[in-house]
Each structure stands twice: as structure tokens, then as C-alpha cells.
mmCIF file of C-alpha atoms in Angstrom:
data_model
loop_
_atom_site.group_PDB
_atom_site.id
_atom_site.type_symbol
_atom_site.label_atom_id
_atom_site.label_comp_id
_atom_site.label_asym_id
_atom_site.label_seq_id
_atom_site.Cartn_x
_atom_site.Cartn_y
_atom_site.Cartn_z
ATOM 1 C CA GLU D 293 71.722 -2.189 11.943
ATOM 2 C CA THR D 294 72.839 -2.687 8.431
ATOM 3 C CA GLY D 295 70.728 -5.869 7.579
ATOM 4 C CA VAL D 296 74.352 -7.862 7.529
ATOM 5 C CA THR D 297 73.982 -10.535 10.170
ATOM 6 C CA GLN D 298 77.869 -12.998 10.233
ATOM 7 C CA SER D 299 77.875 -16.004 12.671
ATOM 8 C CA PRO D 300 79.443 -16.865 14.811
ATOM 9 C CA THR D 301 80.649 -13.751 16.717
ATOM 10 C CA HIS D 302 83.138 -15.585 18.047
ATOM 11 C CA LEU D 303 84.927 -19.258 17.824
ATOM 12 C CA ILE D 304 87.873 -20.723 19.049
ATOM 13 C CA LYS D 305 89.978 -23.268 16.608
ATOM 14 C CA THR D 306 93.521 -24.988 16.287
ATOM 15 C CA ARG D 307 96.280 -25.241 14.293
ATOM 16 C CA GLY D 308 95.399 -27.092 11.225
ATOM 17 C CA GLN D 309 91.599 -27.222 11.724
ATOM 18 C CA GLN D 310 89.050 -25.729 8.968
ATOM 19 C CA VAL D 311 86.048 -23.121 9.600
ATOM 20 C CA THR D 312 83.287 -22.185 7.582
ATOM 21 C CA LEU D 313 82.160 -18.417 8.722
ATOM 22 C CA ARG D 314 78.836 -17.404 6.870
ATOM 23 C CA CYS D 315 76.969 -13.910 5.712
ATOM 24 C CA SER D 316 73.628 -12.400 5.080
ATOM 25 C CA SER D 317 73.565 -9.730 3.416
ATOM 26 C CA GLN D 318 71.439 -6.647 3.241
ATOM 27 C CA SER D 319 68.306 -7.398 1.150
ATOM 28 C CA GLY D 320 68.755 -6.342 -2.556
ATOM 29 C CA HIS D 321 72.027 -6.779 -2.153
ATOM 30 C CA ASN D 322 73.892 -8.974 -5.222
ATOM 31 C CA THR D 323 77.447 -8.622 -3.971
ATOM 32 C CA VAL D 324 79.688 -9.528 -0.939
ATOM 33 C CA SER D 325 83.128 -9.407 -0.104
ATOM 34 C CA TRP D 326 85.097 -10.428 2.847
ATOM 35 C CA TYR D 327 88.065 -8.861 4.845
ATOM 36 C CA GLN D 328 90.582 -10.211 7.618
ATOM 37 C CA GLN D 329 91.184 -7.514 9.976
ATOM 38 C CA ALA D 330 94.168 -8.047 12.710
ATOM 39 C CA LEU D 331 94.016 -5.776 15.990
ATOM 40 C CA GLY D 332 95.286 -2.437 15.407
ATOM 41 C CA GLN D 333 95.022 -2.597 11.067
ATOM 42 C CA GLY D 334 93.041 -2.020 9.136
ATOM 43 C CA PRO D 335 90.689 -4.490 6.792
ATOM 44 C CA GLN D 336 92.590 -6.182 4.006
ATOM 45 C CA PHE D 337 90.354 -8.076 0.867
ATOM 46 C CA ILE D 338 89.858 -11.170 0.641
ATOM 47 C CA PHE D 339 87.993 -11.662 -2.087
ATOM 48 C CA GLN D 340 84.248 -10.606 -3.747
ATOM 49 C CA TYR D 341 81.326 -12.178 -4.764
ATOM 50 C CA TYR D 342 78.706 -11.026 -7.799
ATOM 51 C CA ARG D 343 75.570 -13.829 -8.465
ATOM 52 C CA GLU D 344 77.590 -16.113 -7.132
ATOM 53 C CA GLU D 345 81.088 -15.823 -9.062
ATOM 54 C CA GLU D 346 83.927 -14.790 -7.414
ATOM 55 C CA ASN D 347 85.021 -11.177 -9.351
ATOM 56 C CA GLY D 348 88.100 -9.844 -7.145
ATOM 57 C CA ARG D 349 90.047 -11.714 -5.123
ATOM 58 C CA GLY D 350 93.324 -9.623 -2.856
ATOM 59 C CA ASN D 351 96.535 -11.388 -1.903
ATOM 60 C CA PHE D 352 95.511 -14.408 0.482
ATOM 61 C CA PRO D 353 96.446 -18.078 -0.436
ATOM 62 C CA PRO D 354 93.947 -20.717 -2.021
ATOM 63 C CA ARG D 355 92.925 -22.208 1.272
ATOM 64 C CA PHE D 356 90.968 -19.340 1.791
ATOM 65 C CA SER D 357 87.424 -19.722 -0.437
ATOM 66 C CA GLY D 358 84.447 -18.638 -0.474
ATOM 67 C CA LEU D 359 80.529 -19.286 -1.803
ATOM 68 C CA GLN D 360 78.049 -17.144 -2.330
ATOM 69 C CA PHE D 361 74.379 -18.776 -2.507
ATOM 70 C CA PRO D 362 71.511 -17.903 -5.250
ATOM 71 C CA ASN D 363 69.968 -16.238 -1.895
ATOM 72 C CA TYR D 364 72.987 -13.348 -2.402
ATOM 73 C CA SER D 365 74.625 -14.945 1.265
ATOM 74 C CA SER D 366 77.948 -15.703 1.411
ATOM 75 C CA GLU D 367 80.520 -18.251 3.327
ATOM 76 C CA LEU D 368 84.411 -18.054 3.717
ATOM 77 C CA ASN D 369 85.882 -21.212 4.222
ATOM 78 C CA VAL D 370 89.535 -21.603 5.697
ATOM 79 C CA ASN D 371 92.015 -24.592 5.650
ATOM 80 C CA ALA D 372 94.790 -25.463 7.343
ATOM 81 C CA LEU D 373 94.468 -22.727 10.284
ATOM 82 C CA GLU D 374 97.577 -21.014 11.210
ATOM 83 C CA LEU D 375 97.728 -18.679 14.518
ATOM 84 C CA ASP D 376 98.368 -15.399 12.068
ATOM 85 C CA ASP D 377 95.224 -16.307 10.581
ATOM 86 C CA SER D 378 93.782 -14.979 13.874
ATOM 87 C CA ALA D 379 91.741 -12.114 13.145
ATOM 88 C CA LEU D 380 87.837 -10.187 12.909
ATOM 89 C CA TYR D 381 86.328 -11.780 9.686
ATOM 90 C CA LEU D 382 84.028 -8.577 8.430
ATOM 91 C CA CYS D 383 81.893 -9.567 5.325
ATOM 92 C CA ALA D 384 79.937 -6.883 3.919
ATOM 93 C CA SER D 385 77.138 -6.398 0.874
ATOM 94 C CA SER D 386 76.529 -3.751 -1.153
ATOM 95 C CA LEU D 387 74.457 -2.823 -4.320
ATOM 96 C CA ARG D 388 76.859 -2.321 -7.033
ATOM 97 C CA GLY D 389 79.450 -4.069 -6.412
ATOM 98 C CA LEU D 390 83.137 -2.450 -4.682
ATOM 99 C CA GLY D 391 83.530 0.224 -7.179
ATOM 100 C CA THR D 392 81.162 2.704 -5.067
ATOM 101 C CA GLY D 393 83.037 1.921 -2.542
ATOM 102 C CA GLU D 394 79.608 2.113 -0.793
ATOM 103 C CA LEU D 395 79.470 -0.987 1.760
ATOM 104 C CA PHE D 396 77.488 -2.344 4.606
ATOM 105 C CA PHE D 397 79.696 -4.261 6.864
ATOM 106 C CA GLY D 398 78.136 -7.135 9.729
ATOM 107 C CA GLU D 399 80.268 -6.736 13.248
ATOM 108 C CA GLY D 400 82.334 -9.545 12.280
ATOM 109 C CA SER D 401 83.316 -13.330 13.279
ATOM 110 C CA ARG D 402 86.254 -13.027 15.711
ATOM 111 C CA LEU D 403 88.555 -16.118 14.952
ATOM 112 C CA THR D 404 91.203 -17.106 17.507
ATOM 113 C CA VAL D 405 93.982 -19.936 16.250
ATOM 114 C CA LEU D 406 95.110 -21.505 19.108
ATOM 115 C CA GLN T 936 105.384 1.700 0.580
ATOM 116 C CA LYS T 937 101.852 1.004 1.403
ATOM 117 C CA GLU T 938 99.116 1.415 -0.859
ATOM 118 C CA VAL T 939 97.296 3.778 1.878
ATOM 119 C CA GLU T 940 98.998 5.542 4.579
ATOM 120 C CA GLN T 941 98.118 7.393 7.576
ATOM 121 C CA ASN T 942 99.143 8.259 10.906
ATOM 122 C CA SER T 943 98.104 5.573 13.086
ATOM 123 C CA GLY T 944 97.600 8.371 16.207
ATOM 124 C CA PRO T 945 96.485 8.425 18.665
ATOM 125 C CA LEU T 946 95.283 12.323 17.658
ATOM 126 C CA SER T 947 93.344 13.811 20.946
ATOM 127 C CA VAL T 948 91.398 17.158 20.106
ATOM 128 C CA PRO T 949 89.317 19.050 22.367
ATOM 129 C CA GLU T 950 85.554 19.004 22.414
ATOM 130 C CA GLY T 951 84.215 21.772 20.060
ATOM 131 C CA ALA T 952 87.646 21.918 17.847
ATOM 132 C CA ILE T 953 88.164 20.211 14.780
ATOM 133 C CA ALA T 954 89.780 17.334 13.996
ATOM 134 C CA SER T 955 92.228 17.008 10.741
ATOM 135 C CA LEU T 956 93.097 13.114 9.546
ATOM 136 C CA ASN T 957 95.092 13.023 7.036
ATOM 137 C CA CYS T 958 95.632 10.165 4.299
ATOM 138 C CA THR T 959 98.330 9.377 1.083
ATOM 139 C CA TYR T 960 97.883 6.815 -1.306
ATOM 140 C CA SER T 961 100.249 5.799 -3.822
ATOM 141 C CA ASP T 962 98.198 4.517 -6.661
ATOM 142 C CA ARG T 963 98.122 7.817 -8.983
ATOM 143 C CA VAL T 964 94.799 6.285 -11.345
ATOM 144 C CA SER T 965 93.018 5.719 -8.083
ATOM 145 C CA GLN T 966 89.619 7.605 -8.810
ATOM 146 C CA SER T 967 87.296 6.872 -5.534
ATOM 147 C CA PHE T 968 87.637 7.165 -1.943
ATOM 148 C CA PHE T 969 85.855 7.052 1.166
ATOM 149 C CA TRP T 970 86.488 7.498 5.369
ATOM 150 C CA TYR T 971 84.734 4.975 6.858
ATOM 151 C CA ARG T 972 84.631 5.227 11.150
ATOM 152 C CA GLN T 973 85.091 2.093 13.366
ATOM 153 C CA TYR T 974 84.535 2.256 16.986
ATOM 154 C CA SER T 975 86.042 0.035 18.939
ATOM 155 C CA GLY T 976 84.993 -3.713 19.061
ATOM 156 C CA LYS T 977 82.929 -2.985 16.264
ATOM 157 C CA SER T 978 83.087 -3.094 11.942
ATOM 158 C CA PRO T 979 82.808 -0.201 9.810
ATOM 159 C CA GLU T 980 80.160 2.328 8.889
ATOM 160 C CA LEU T 981 80.866 4.695 5.346
ATOM 161 C CA ILE T 982 80.997 8.167 6.729
ATOM 162 C CA MET T 983 81.768 10.481 3.231
ATOM 163 C CA SER T 984 83.113 9.260 0.082
ATOM 164 C CA ILE T 985 84.465 11.757 -2.666
ATOM 165 C CA TYR T 986 85.322 11.313 -5.570
ATOM 166 C CA SER T 987 87.170 14.873 -7.184
ATOM 167 C CA ASN T 988 89.160 17.069 -6.189
ATOM 168 C CA GLY T 989 88.105 19.762 -4.072
ATOM 169 C CA ASP T 990 85.850 19.587 -0.590
ATOM 170 C CA LYS T 991 82.605 17.864 0.115
ATOM 171 C CA GLU T 992 81.179 18.603 3.227
ATOM 172 C CA ASP T 993 78.416 16.598 5.084
ATOM 173 C CA GLY T 994 76.850 18.179 8.240
ATOM 174 C CA ARG T 995 80.147 18.658 10.733
ATOM 175 C CA PHE T 996 82.432 16.025 7.996
ATOM 176 C CA THR T 997 84.642 17.668 5.343
ATOM 177 C CA ALA T 998 86.367 15.398 2.548
ATOM 178 C CA GLN T 999 89.223 16.919 1.225
ATOM 179 C CA LEU T 1000 90.630 15.287 -2.031
ATOM 180 C CA ASN T 1001 94.190 16.715 -3.639
ATOM 181 C CA LYS T 1002 94.656 13.958 -6.700
ATOM 182 C CA ALA T 1003 98.304 15.798 -7.860
ATOM 183 C CA SER T 1004 98.677 15.908 -3.966
ATOM 184 C CA GLN T 1005 97.927 11.603 -3.681
ATOM 185 C CA TYR T 1006 96.058 13.047 -0.773
ATOM 186 C CA VAL T 1007 92.449 12.490 0.819
ATOM 187 C CA SER T 1008 91.992 14.443 4.472
ATOM 188 C CA LEU T 1009 88.345 14.633 6.984
ATOM 189 C CA LEU T 1010 87.835 17.780 8.688
ATOM 190 C CA ILE T 1011 85.539 17.088 11.741
ATOM 191 C CA ARG T 1012 83.894 20.115 12.863
ATOM 192 C CA ASP T 1013 82.518 20.898 16.442
ATOM 193 C CA SER T 1014 83.964 17.340 16.921
ATOM 194 C CA GLN T 1015 82.121 15.689 20.154
ATOM 195 C CA PRO T 1016 83.465 12.584 22.034
ATOM 196 C CA SER T 1017 80.906 9.890 20.203
ATOM 197 C CA ASP T 1018 83.469 10.483 17.687
ATOM 198 C CA SER T 1019 86.338 8.987 19.059
ATOM 199 C CA ALA T 1020 86.841 6.440 17.080
ATOM 200 C CA THR T 1021 89.375 4.817 14.499
ATOM 201 C CA TYR T 1022 89.241 6.644 11.301
ATOM 202 C CA LEU T 1023 89.801 4.140 8.104
ATOM 203 C CA CYS T 1024 90.759 5.709 5.113
ATOM 204 C CA ALA T 1025 90.003 3.211 1.642
ATOM 205 C CA VAL T 1026 90.666 3.737 -2.220
ATOM 206 C CA ILE T 1027 89.167 1.976 -4.957
ATOM 207 C CA ARG T 1028 91.759 -0.021 -6.948
ATOM 208 C CA ALA T 1029 90.943 -1.859 -10.182
ATOM 209 C CA VAL T 1030 92.375 -5.020 -11.004
ATOM 210 C CA ASP T 1031 91.547 -5.763 -14.480
ATOM 211 C CA SER T 1032 87.631 -5.402 -14.581
ATOM 212 C CA ASN T 1033 86.911 -5.852 -11.020
ATOM 213 C CA TYR T 1034 87.739 -3.876 -8.652
ATOM 214 C CA GLN T 1035 89.059 -3.607 -4.559
ATOM 215 C CA LEU T 1036 89.115 -1.388 -1.567
ATOM 216 C CA ILE T 1037 92.253 -0.886 0.034
ATOM 217 C CA TRP T 1038 92.271 0.258 3.177
ATOM 218 C CA GLY T 1039 94.989 2.349 5.673
ATOM 219 C CA ALA T 1040 95.490 1.059 9.187
ATOM 220 C CA GLY T 1041 93.098 3.937 10.853
ATOM 221 C CA THR T 1042 94.024 6.946 12.639
ATOM 222 C CA LYS T 1043 92.616 6.421 16.118
ATOM 223 C CA LEU T 1044 90.639 9.655 17.131
ATOM 224 C CA ILE T 1045 90.431 10.809 20.797
ATOM 225 C CA ILE T 1046 87.617 13.784 21.706
ATOM 226 C CA LYS T 1047 88.325 15.182 25.260
ATOM 227 C CA PRO T 1048 86.159 16.873 27.255
#
């Protein structure tokens, strides 16, 4: 167990809808990063939050947005869902940011867009 | 060319043998390299990190880094069926003052009893 929890674990949405995924980081970890993992692919970096501010973003459109709260938990929001958004969304927390590469992942939220 | 490339496999290795997993990367300035293991339906877990050229050993695992040739490898000695998983190579990329973790697609390893 990594101490990182994500919810919901599975969800089904239809194209055009909006979704919010949640993540509680490991105690004491002030950095949260989010990844999209399509079937058979490696994770793709979406963005990172450090002390409530976004401080790194991958090649994802603005309809992917996020928040980090004072307790370091985080949300990923995706608007105007597209079929290609179907994937496993992983949240990872770390103590010292991505520079160490030492990430602790939650079990993920599997999103299906119909 | 992908930034981080791995052979997708599957790589089939007999139990007790050495499994060798390879990864190449394109960004010459990358300094930090990681191997994660991902069991089917589970999230990735870090097994090795390496920052300097040469070998780094941790139990049955050895990571090897060659920055001149831009490759990093993972050796698993005395392979066990429980080692069957997808192994993901990840590389830190610096963007301005921030970092991104860039991942390969993973190599599926099957250890045959």
C-alpha cells in the first residue's frame, strides 16, 4: 500500500460530459502528479501540482485541469469528454517533486467514455 | 522517434534465468532514470533508480546506465514467476525550472516455471 487513494475506481461517461477524479496523497507529500495511461501504453504526464500551484504540464489540452488543496489532496477535471479520453488515470504523490522520480501511485481511476 | 523506447515484448524467460530489459532515450541531457514494475490491473511501483554511468545493484535487480549510448537496462537475476509484469522505463526531462517524467510503453515480461 502506498497511502495514495483515488476515487472513483471505475466510471462510465458519455462524450461531451465532464468528469472529476480525486486523489489523496501520502501523508507529508506536497507534490501530486497526474498521468493518463491508455491500454498497452506507458503513462503520459498530464500535470503536476506543488503546494497548490501547477508547476509542470504535459501535452494535454486546456480541458484537462486540476486543483491541489491545502491538505495536498488533488482533483483532475476533464471537460467535453472525447472517446480517446478513455484510459486509466493515475495519481502519484512525492515528497520532493518529480526531480527524484520517486513516485507513489494510487490504484487509478478507470474512465470509459461512450 | 519516441523519447523513451522499449521493446514491447512479451519477453519470455525460464524461471531461474536472467531477464534483461532494455530502454533507450533521446534527450542527451537527461540525468535521472527509473524502472517501474506494473502488474496487470495495478499501478506502477518504483523498483530501481539510477543517475550515474555504470551498474547499480539492489538484491536480484541490477540497473545499468550508459549515457554515451543513451540506454539504460534492467537485469533480473534468478527470475521468479512473481517477476512476471510489465516493466516501465522512465526518464526525467527538465522543462524550464520544472521536471516531467517521460515513460516508455513498457516491456511485458513472462517468467515461465
